[in-house]
Amino acid sequence: MATVEVAKNMGQSSETNDESSKGFDAPDTNAFGHSFRSYDAESERQKGVEEFYKQQHINQTYDYVKKMREEYGKFNKGEMSIWECCELLNSVVDDSDPDLDEPQIQHLLQSAEAIRKDFPDEDWMHLTALIHDLGKILLLPQFGSLPQWAVVGDTFPVGCAFDKSNVHYKYFEQNPDFHNPKYNTKNGIYEEGCGLDKLMMSWGHDDYMYMVCLANGTTLPPPALFIIRYHSFYPLHREGAYKQFMNESDHEGLKWLHTFNKYDLYSKSKVKVDVEKVKPYYMSLINKYFPEKLKW
């Protein structure tokens, strides 16, 4: 579906999405036998996840995010194709994820294949699923070896008060912005209805991949870019926080994100996708929506 057509029919398509997504059989438990996104279950992995969020909440300040956006907005880390980037993720495991410890390439393909099955005509959504986590390459040496807390995990705005719906909220009290009167009111430096694109989001793979897409002239439609930038913004799309900043366009994008999130979260499993078998299809989508080489 062309960009203009998607944007024009977002309201209509999102209504049918709810019905179509019933074809996806979401499991009750994750790969470890716990409920999905359970941050309280007693396990060694859960302890690591909590320590991750402690570091993230303490260190993600407005000034830090501004500095990282300026640095990575230079796009001088290298040139490569989308598929080459996918292959790099074979060495990445997300320490913030309580549901899975598989290499990221499998999560991307599991999500994409689940969406492809239920939405065969929305090829932009298949590709969005494939690339939505590519920004996790920030963990790798050639991209700065950033710490996990600066790459993965739930995202949230900086420059305004941290909402209590954030996972492990208590650790924000050690963040310098928590005590800064410029940043610790409900709206902070922003205005209600300003639009989510005006917010400075905590730095990580979501915002980085969004910036890469824009800088390289992708022809993916607006809902795809919304999903890429906000798929980890769980305080918004799961808890309903920060909605005072949304504009009309954001509400339309959120409908698509709610559909996507089901596949992003619940498609995680130990059943691996045959990469070589599905590669030709995804290569055709990459060639459709992206240039051969991208600046990263």
mmCIF file of C-alpha atoms in Angstrom:
data_model
loop_
_atom_site.group_PDB
_atom_site.id
_atom_site.type_symbol
_atom_site.label_atom_id
_atom_site.label_comp_id
_atom_site.label_asym_id
_atom_site.label_seq_id
_atom_site.Cartn_x
_atom_site.Cartn_y
_atom_site.Cartn_z
ATOM 1 C CA MET A 1 0.000 0.000 0.000
ATOM 2 C CA ALA A 2 1.388 3.402 -0.939
ATOM 3 C CA THR A 3 2.313 5.970 1.699
ATOM 4 C CA VAL A 4 -0.518 8.344 0.836
ATOM 5 C CA GLU A 5 -3.089 5.551 0.786
ATOM 6 C CA VAL A 6 -2.038 4.288 4.189
ATOM 7 C CA ALA A 7 -2.162 7.735 5.731
ATOM 8 C CA LYS A 8 -5.581 8.367 4.193
ATOM 9 C CA ASN A 9 -7.062 5.076 5.345
ATOM 10 C CA MET A 10 -5.465 4.756 8.774
ATOM 11 C CA GLY A 11 -8.712 5.138 10.662
ATOM 12 C CA GLN A 12 -10.511 2.602 8.498
ATOM 13 C CA SER A 13 -7.657 0.094 8.490
ATOM 14 C CA SER A 14 -7.153 0.265 12.238
ATOM 15 C CA GLU A 15 -10.768 -0.755 12.784
ATOM 16 C CA THR A 16 -10.275 -3.883 10.701
ATOM 17 C CA ASN A 17 -6.927 -4.552 12.377
ATOM 18 C CA ASP A 18 -8.614 -5.487 15.648
ATOM 19 C CA GLU A 19 -10.642 -8.150 13.896
ATOM 20 C CA SER A 20 -7.778 -9.460 11.773
ATOM 21 C CA SER A 21 -5.358 -9.735 14.674
ATOM 22 C CA LYS A 22 -7.593 -12.334 16.304
ATOM 23 C CA GLY A 23 -5.874 -14.858 14.039
ATOM 24 C CA PHE A 24 -2.714 -14.580 16.152
ATOM 25 C CA ASP A 25 -2.709 -17.066 19.018
ATOM 26 C CA ALA A 26 -0.855 -15.314 21.837
ATOM 27 C CA PRO A 27 0.747 -17.654 24.404
ATOM 28 C CA ASP A 28 0.038 -17.312 28.120
ATOM 29 C CA THR A 29 3.656 -17.510 29.266
ATOM 30 C CA ASN A 30 7.035 -16.446 27.966
ATOM 31 C CA ALA A 31 10.098 -18.569 27.225
ATOM 32 C CA PHE A 32 10.881 -18.773 30.963
ATOM 33 C CA GLY A 33 7.405 -19.903 32.049
ATOM 34 C CA HIS A 34 6.420 -16.512 33.524
ATOM 35 C CA SER A 35 3.764 -14.013 32.469
ATOM 36 C CA PHE A 36 4.944 -11.605 29.763
ATOM 37 C CA ARG A 37 6.507 -8.361 31.037
ATOM 38 C CA SER A 38 6.541 -9.686 34.583
ATOM 39 C CA TYR A 39 9.125 -7.593 36.426
ATOM 40 C CA ASP A 40 8.556 -9.116 39.859
ATOM 41 C CA ALA A 41 9.071 -12.841 39.303
ATOM 42 C CA GLU A 42 11.975 -14.133 41.392
ATOM 43 C CA SER A 43 14.834 -15.229 39.161
ATOM 44 C CA GLU A 44 18.413 -14.294 38.409
ATOM 45 C CA ARG A 45 17.310 -12.761 35.103
ATOM 46 C CA GLN A 46 14.710 -10.618 36.860
ATOM 47 C CA LYS A 47 17.362 -9.288 39.231
ATOM 48 C CA GLY A 48 19.458 -8.289 36.246
ATOM 49 C CA VAL A 49 16.468 -6.607 34.623
ATOM 50 C CA GLU A 50 15.819 -4.535 37.749
ATOM 51 C CA GLU A 51 19.455 -3.467 37.950
ATOM 52 C CA PHE A 52 19.222 -2.454 34.289
ATOM 53 C CA TYR A 53 16.248 -0.189 34.999
ATOM 54 C CA LYS A 54 17.989 1.317 38.009
ATOM 55 C CA GLN A 55 20.888 2.420 35.816
ATOM 56 C CA GLN A 56 18.593 3.590 33.036
ATOM 57 C CA HIS A 57 16.411 5.703 35.294
ATOM 58 C CA ILE A 58 19.356 7.333 37.035
ATOM 59 C CA ASN A 59 21.320 8.188 33.886
ATOM 60 C CA GLN A 60 18.732 9.148 31.251
ATOM 61 C CA THR A 61 18.641 12.917 31.767
ATOM 62 C CA TYR A 62 17.562 15.626 29.351
ATOM 63 C CA ASP A 63 21.157 16.759 28.824
ATOM 64 C CA TYR A 64 22.340 13.205 28.202
ATOM 65 C CA VAL A 65 19.651 12.572 25.573
ATOM 66 C CA LYS A 66 20.394 15.855 23.826
ATOM 67 C CA LYS A 67 24.095 14.980 23.653
ATOM 68 C CA MET A 68 23.402 11.503 22.225
ATOM 69 C CA ARG A 69 20.998 12.775 19.574
ATOM 70 C CA GLU A 70 23.605 15.286 18.443
ATOM 71 C CA GLU A 71 26.371 12.671 18.314
ATOM 72 C CA TYR A 72 24.446 9.944 16.506
ATOM 73 C CA GLY A 73 22.664 12.446 14.289
ATOM 74 C CA LYS A 74 25.971 12.817 12.406
ATOM 75 C CA PHE A 75 25.416 9.333 10.884
ATOM 76 C CA ASN A 76 29.159 8.791 10.607
ATOM 77 C CA LYS A 77 29.372 5.292 12.109
ATOM 78 C CA GLY A 78 29.408 3.505 8.751
ATOM 79 C CA GLU A 79 27.397 2.501 5.691
ATOM 80 C CA MET A 80 25.559 -0.786 5.238
ATOM 81 C CA SER A 81 22.310 -2.261 4.001
ATOM 82 C CA ILE A 82 19.300 -3.092 6.127
ATOM 83 C CA TRP A 83 19.957 -6.823 5.819
ATOM 84 C CA GLU A 84 23.602 -6.423 6.807
ATOM 85 C CA CYS A 85 22.355 -4.642 9.894
ATOM 86 C CA CYS A 86 19.935 -7.485 10.626
ATOM 87 C CA GLU A 87 22.835 -9.946 10.531
ATOM 88 C CA LEU A 88 24.800 -7.841 13.008
ATOM 89 C CA LEU A 89 22.066 -8.459 15.563
ATOM 90 C CA ASN A 90 23.004 -12.139 15.753
ATOM 91 C CA SER A 91 25.417 -11.163 18.516
ATOM 92 C CA VAL A 92 22.977 -9.029 20.504
ATOM 93 C CA VAL A 93 20.893 -10.127 23.506
ATOM 94 C CA ASP A 94 18.638 -7.601 25.255
ATOM 95 C CA ASP A 95 19.326 -7.575 29.030
ATOM 96 C CA SER A 96 16.181 -5.532 29.728
ATOM 97 C CA ASP A 97 13.828 -8.165 28.305
ATOM 98 C CA PRO A 98 12.361 -10.499 30.945
ATOM 99 C CA ASP A 99 10.729 -12.661 28.268
ATOM 100 C CA LEU A 100 13.509 -13.818 25.967
ATOM 101 C CA ASP A 101 17.241 -14.457 25.777
ATOM 102 C CA GLU A 102 17.483 -15.392 22.084
ATOM 103 C CA PRO A 103 19.568 -13.394 19.555
ATOM 104 C CA GLN A 104 17.616 -10.416 18.274
ATOM 105 C CA ILE A 105 17.468 -11.565 14.630
ATOM 106 C CA GLN A 106 15.078 -14.320 15.704
ATOM 107 C CA HIS A 107 12.787 -11.899 17.527
ATOM 108 C CA LEU A 108 12.647 -9.651 14.438
ATOM 109 C CA LEU A 109 11.726 -12.513 12.142
ATOM 110 C CA GLN A 110 9.244 -14.043 14.596
ATOM 111 C CA SER A 111 7.410 -10.719 14.839
ATOM 112 C CA ALA A 112 7.514 -10.110 11.096
ATOM 113 C CA GLU A 113 6.297 -13.590 10.171
ATOM 114 C CA ALA A 114 3.422 -13.439 12.678
ATOM 115 C CA ILE A 115 2.251 -10.111 11.232
ATOM 116 C CA ARG A 116 2.730 -11.338 7.672
ATOM 117 C CA LYS A 117 0.404 -14.249 8.362
ATOM 118 C CA ASP A 118 -2.429 -12.069 9.675
ATOM 119 C CA PHE A 119 -1.865 -9.001 7.461
ATOM 120 C CA PRO A 120 -0.667 -10.419 4.121
ATOM 121 C CA ASP A 121 -1.430 -7.219 2.188
ATOM 122 C CA GLU A 122 0.294 -4.756 4.550
ATOM 123 C CA ASP A 123 3.877 -5.362 3.434
ATOM 124 C CA TRP A 124 5.076 -2.144 5.097
ATOM 125 C CA MET A 125 4.067 -3.644 8.428
ATOM 126 C CA HIS A 126 6.069 -6.825 7.748
ATOM 127 C CA LEU A 127 9.161 -4.727 7.100
ATOM 128 C CA THR A 128 8.504 -2.506 10.106
ATOM 129 C CA ALA A 129 8.541 -5.603 12.306
ATOM 130 C CA LEU A 130 11.807 -6.733 10.751
ATOM 131 C CA ILE A 131 13.612 -3.438 11.330
ATOM 132 C CA HIS A 132 11.991 -2.043 14.476
ATOM 133 C CA ASP A 133 14.829 -3.182 16.765
ATOM 134 C CA LEU A 134 17.792 -2.606 14.444
ATOM 135 C CA GLY A 135 18.908 0.333 16.544
ATOM 136 C CA LYS A 136 20.203 -2.177 19.080
ATOM 137 C CA ILE A 137 23.413 -2.204 17.061
ATOM 138 C CA LEU A 138 24.345 0.686 19.374
ATOM 139 C CA LEU A 139 25.519 -2.052 21.754
ATOM 140 C CA LEU A 140 28.238 -3.133 19.320
ATOM 141 C CA PRO A 141 31.838 -1.787 19.289
ATOM 142 C CA GLN A 142 31.605 -0.125 15.863
ATOM 143 C CA PHE A 143 28.672 1.924 17.127
ATOM 144 C CA GLY A 144 30.161 2.978 20.433
ATOM 145 C CA SER A 145 29.533 -0.042 22.689
ATOM 146 C CA LEU A 146 26.873 1.902 24.551
ATOM 147 C CA PRO A 147 25.727 0.401 27.860
ATOM 148 C CA GLN A 148 22.468 -1.559 27.778
ATOM 149 C CA TRP A 149 20.634 1.179 29.689
ATOM 150 C CA ALA A 150 21.369 3.592 26.812
ATOM 151 C CA VAL A 151 20.029 1.258 24.131
ATOM 152 C CA VAL A 152 17.172 -0.979 25.268
ATOM 153 C CA GLY A 153 14.287 -1.075 27.733
ATOM 154 C CA ASP A 154 11.065 0.902 28.017
ATOM 155 C CA THR A 155 11.293 4.505 26.827
ATOM 156 C CA PHE A 156 9.846 7.696 28.319
ATOM 157 C CA PRO A 157 10.053 11.466 27.721
ATOM 158 C CA VAL A 158 12.713 13.539 29.418
ATOM 159 C CA GLY A 159 12.168 17.224 30.117
ATOM 160 C CA CYS A 160 8.981 16.594 32.086
ATOM 161 C CA ALA A 161 7.999 14.659 35.209
ATOM 162 C CA PHE A 162 8.589 10.899 35.135
ATOM 163 C CA ASP A 163 5.201 9.190 35.297
ATOM 164 C CA LYS A 164 4.681 6.629 38.055
ATOM 165 C CA SER A 165 3.560 4.033 35.505
ATOM 166 C CA ASN A 166 7.185 3.588 34.430
ATOM 167 C CA VAL A 167 8.658 0.208 35.412
ATOM 168 C CA HIS A 168 10.708 0.441 38.635
ATOM 169 C CA TYR A 169 9.737 4.097 39.024
ATOM 170 C CA LYS A 170 11.461 4.432 42.414
ATOM 171 C CA TYR A 171 14.887 4.709 40.799
ATOM 172 C CA PHE A 172 13.988 7.972 39.063
ATOM 173 C CA GLU A 173 14.420 9.674 42.441
ATOM 174 C CA GLN A 174 18.177 9.377 41.868
ATOM 175 C CA ASN A 175 17.955 11.094 38.464
ATOM 176 C CA PRO A 176 19.123 14.764 38.626
ATOM 177 C CA ASP A 177 16.120 15.867 36.530
ATOM 178 C CA PHE A 178 13.770 14.499 39.202
ATOM 179 C CA HIS A 179 14.719 17.437 41.424
ATOM 180 C CA ASN A 180 15.040 20.077 38.680
ATOM 181 C CA PRO A 181 12.019 22.452 38.739
ATOM 182 C CA LYS A 182 12.484 23.037 35.013
ATOM 183 C CA TYR A 183 11.826 19.370 34.262
ATOM 184 C CA ASN A 184 9.822 17.891 37.161
ATOM 185 C CA THR A 185 6.336 19.290 36.491
ATOM 186 C CA LYS A 186 3.733 17.282 34.594
ATOM 187 C CA ASN A 187 4.314 19.095 31.280
ATOM 188 C CA GLY A 188 7.838 20.297 31.981
ATOM 189 C CA ILE A 189 9.264 22.193 29.008
ATOM 190 C CA TYR A 190 6.439 21.070 26.689
ATOM 191 C CA GLU A 191 2.872 22.198 25.984
ATOM 192 C CA GLU A 192 -0.238 20.044 25.998
ATOM 193 C CA GLY A 193 -1.169 18.836 22.528
ATOM 194 C CA CYS A 194 2.267 19.723 21.133
ATOM 195 C CA GLY A 195 2.630 16.323 19.464
ATOM 196 C CA LEU A 196 4.852 13.426 20.491
ATOM 197 C CA ASP A 197 7.401 14.388 17.854
ATOM 198 C CA LYS A 198 8.181 17.485 19.939
ATOM 199 C CA LEU A 199 9.208 15.363 22.936
ATOM 200 C CA MET A 200 12.775 14.403 23.726
ATOM 201 C CA MET A 201 12.501 10.667 24.340
ATOM 202 C CA SER A 202 14.976 8.726 26.468
ATOM 203 C CA TRP A 203 17.884 7.700 24.270
ATOM 204 C CA GLY A 204 17.879 4.212 22.824
ATOM 205 C CA HIS A 205 17.414 1.988 19.825
ATOM 206 C CA ASP A 206 13.901 3.261 19.057
ATOM 207 C CA ASP A 207 14.847 6.886 18.535
ATOM 208 C CA TYR A 208 18.102 6.010 16.784
ATOM 209 C CA MET A 209 16.404 3.784 14.185
ATOM 210 C CA TYR A 210 13.727 6.429 13.651
ATOM 211 C CA MET A 211 16.464 8.979 12.959
ATOM 212 C CA VAL A 212 18.240 6.567 10.582
ATOM 213 C CA CYS A 213 15.041 6.006 8.607
ATOM 214 C CA LEU A 214 14.389 9.712 8.182
ATOM 215 C CA ALA A 215 17.986 10.551 7.310
ATOM 216 C CA ASN A 216 18.118 7.874 4.607
ATOM 217 C CA GLY A 217 14.854 8.824 2.912
ATOM 218 C CA THR A 218 12.762 5.737 3.591
ATOM 219 C CA THR A 219 9.389 5.585 1.854
ATOM 220 C CA LEU A 220 7.768 3.699 4.718
ATOM 221 C CA PRO A 221 4.414 5.299 5.649
ATOM 222 C CA PRO A 222 3.892 7.471 8.761
ATOM 223 C CA PRO A 223 2.406 4.627 10.865
ATOM 224 C CA ALA A 224 5.623 2.642 10.369
ATOM 225 C CA LEU A 225 7.773 5.519 11.598
ATOM 226 C CA PHE A 226 5.459 5.987 14.595
ATOM 227 C CA ILE A 227 5.813 2.302 15.483
ATOM 228 C CA ILE A 228 9.601 2.384 15.142
ATOM 229 C CA ARG A 229 9.986 5.415 17.405
ATOM 230 C CA TYR A 230 7.443 4.532 20.090
ATOM 231 C CA HIS A 231 7.219 0.719 20.249
ATOM 232 C CA SER A 232 9.083 0.721 23.598
ATOM 233 C CA PHE A 233 7.039 3.630 24.970
ATOM 234 C CA TYR A 234 5.033 1.299 27.209
ATOM 235 C CA PRO A 235 3.983 4.033 29.656
ATOM 236 C CA LEU A 236 1.966 5.506 26.778
ATOM 237 C CA HIS A 237 0.603 2.566 24.815
ATOM 238 C CA ARG A 238 0.099 0.201 27.770
ATOM 239 C CA GLU A 239 -0.600 2.539 30.701
ATOM 240 C CA GLY A 240 -2.060 5.603 28.946
ATOM 241 C CA ALA A 241 0.467 8.025 30.470
ATOM 242 C CA TYR A 242 1.729 11.204 28.761
ATOM 243 C CA LYS A 243 -1.348 11.405 26.520
ATOM 244 C CA GLN A 244 -1.657 15.137 27.220
ATOM 245 C CA PHE A 245 1.086 15.691 24.646
ATOM 246 C CA MET A 246 -0.609 13.802 21.803
ATOM 247 C CA ASN A 247 -2.101 15.466 18.724
ATOM 248 C CA GLU A 248 -4.565 14.053 16.201
ATOM 249 C CA SER A 249 -1.863 12.379 14.127
ATOM 250 C CA ASP A 250 -0.465 10.644 17.231
ATOM 251 C CA HIS A 251 -3.862 9.140 18.059
ATOM 252 C CA GLU A 252 -4.006 7.596 14.586
ATOM 253 C CA GLY A 253 -0.468 6.241 14.906
ATOM 254 C CA LEU A 254 -1.277 4.765 18.310
ATOM 255 C CA LYS A 255 -4.005 2.591 16.784
ATOM 256 C CA TRP A 256 -1.422 0.932 14.553
ATOM 257 C CA LEU A 257 1.054 0.630 17.413
ATOM 258 C CA HIS A 258 -1.486 -1.195 19.582
ATOM 259 C CA THR A 259 -1.904 -3.739 16.794
ATOM 260 C CA PHE A 260 1.835 -4.070 16.252
ATOM 261 C CA ASN A 261 2.636 -4.416 19.948
ATOM 262 C CA LYS A 262 0.735 -7.684 20.236
ATOM 263 C CA TYR A 263 3.086 -9.242 17.711
ATOM 264 C CA ASP A 264 6.198 -7.554 19.075
ATOM 265 C CA LEU A 265 5.540 -8.904 22.580
ATOM 266 C CA TYR A 266 3.806 -12.243 22.207
ATOM 267 C CA SER A 267 5.574 -13.669 19.151
ATOM 268 C CA LYS A 268 8.713 -14.287 21.245
ATOM 269 C CA SER A 269 9.382 -18.004 21.470
ATOM 270 C CA LYS A 270 12.056 -20.691 21.284
ATOM 271 C CA VAL A 271 10.811 -21.789 17.838
ATOM 272 C CA LYS A 272 13.321 -20.376 15.356
ATOM 273 C CA VAL A 273 12.525 -18.996 11.911
ATOM 274 C CA ASP A 274 14.451 -20.403 8.924
ATOM 275 C CA VAL A 275 16.349 -17.244 7.991
ATOM 276 C CA GLU A 276 17.462 -18.325 4.508
ATOM 277 C CA LYS A 277 13.949 -19.416 3.585
ATOM 278 C CA VAL A 278 12.334 -16.045 4.311
ATOM 279 C CA LYS A 279 15.268 -13.828 3.303
ATOM 280 C CA PRO A 280 14.251 -13.329 -0.380
ATOM 281 C CA TYR A 281 10.855 -11.964 0.621
ATOM 282 C CA TYR A 282 12.261 -9.478 3.102
ATOM 283 C CA MET A 283 14.985 -8.433 0.700
ATOM 284 C CA SER A 284 12.261 -7.460 -1.779
ATOM 285 C CA LEU A 285 10.628 -5.249 0.856
ATOM 286 C CA ILE A 286 13.941 -3.668 1.816
ATOM 287 C CA ASN A 287 14.588 -2.782 -1.825
ATOM 288 C CA LYS A 288 11.101 -1.306 -2.079
ATOM 289 C CA TYR A 289 11.291 1.025 0.909
ATOM 290 C CA PHE A 290 15.019 1.760 1.418
ATOM 291 C CA PRO A 291 18.127 2.650 -0.583
ATOM 292 C CA GLU A 292 20.718 -0.083 -1.124
ATOM 293 C CA LYS A 293 23.113 1.376 1.451
ATOM 294 C CA LEU A 294 22.230 3.495 4.492
ATOM 295 C CA LYS A 295 24.311 5.858 6.575
ATOM 296 C CA TRP A 296 24.306 4.853 10.249
#
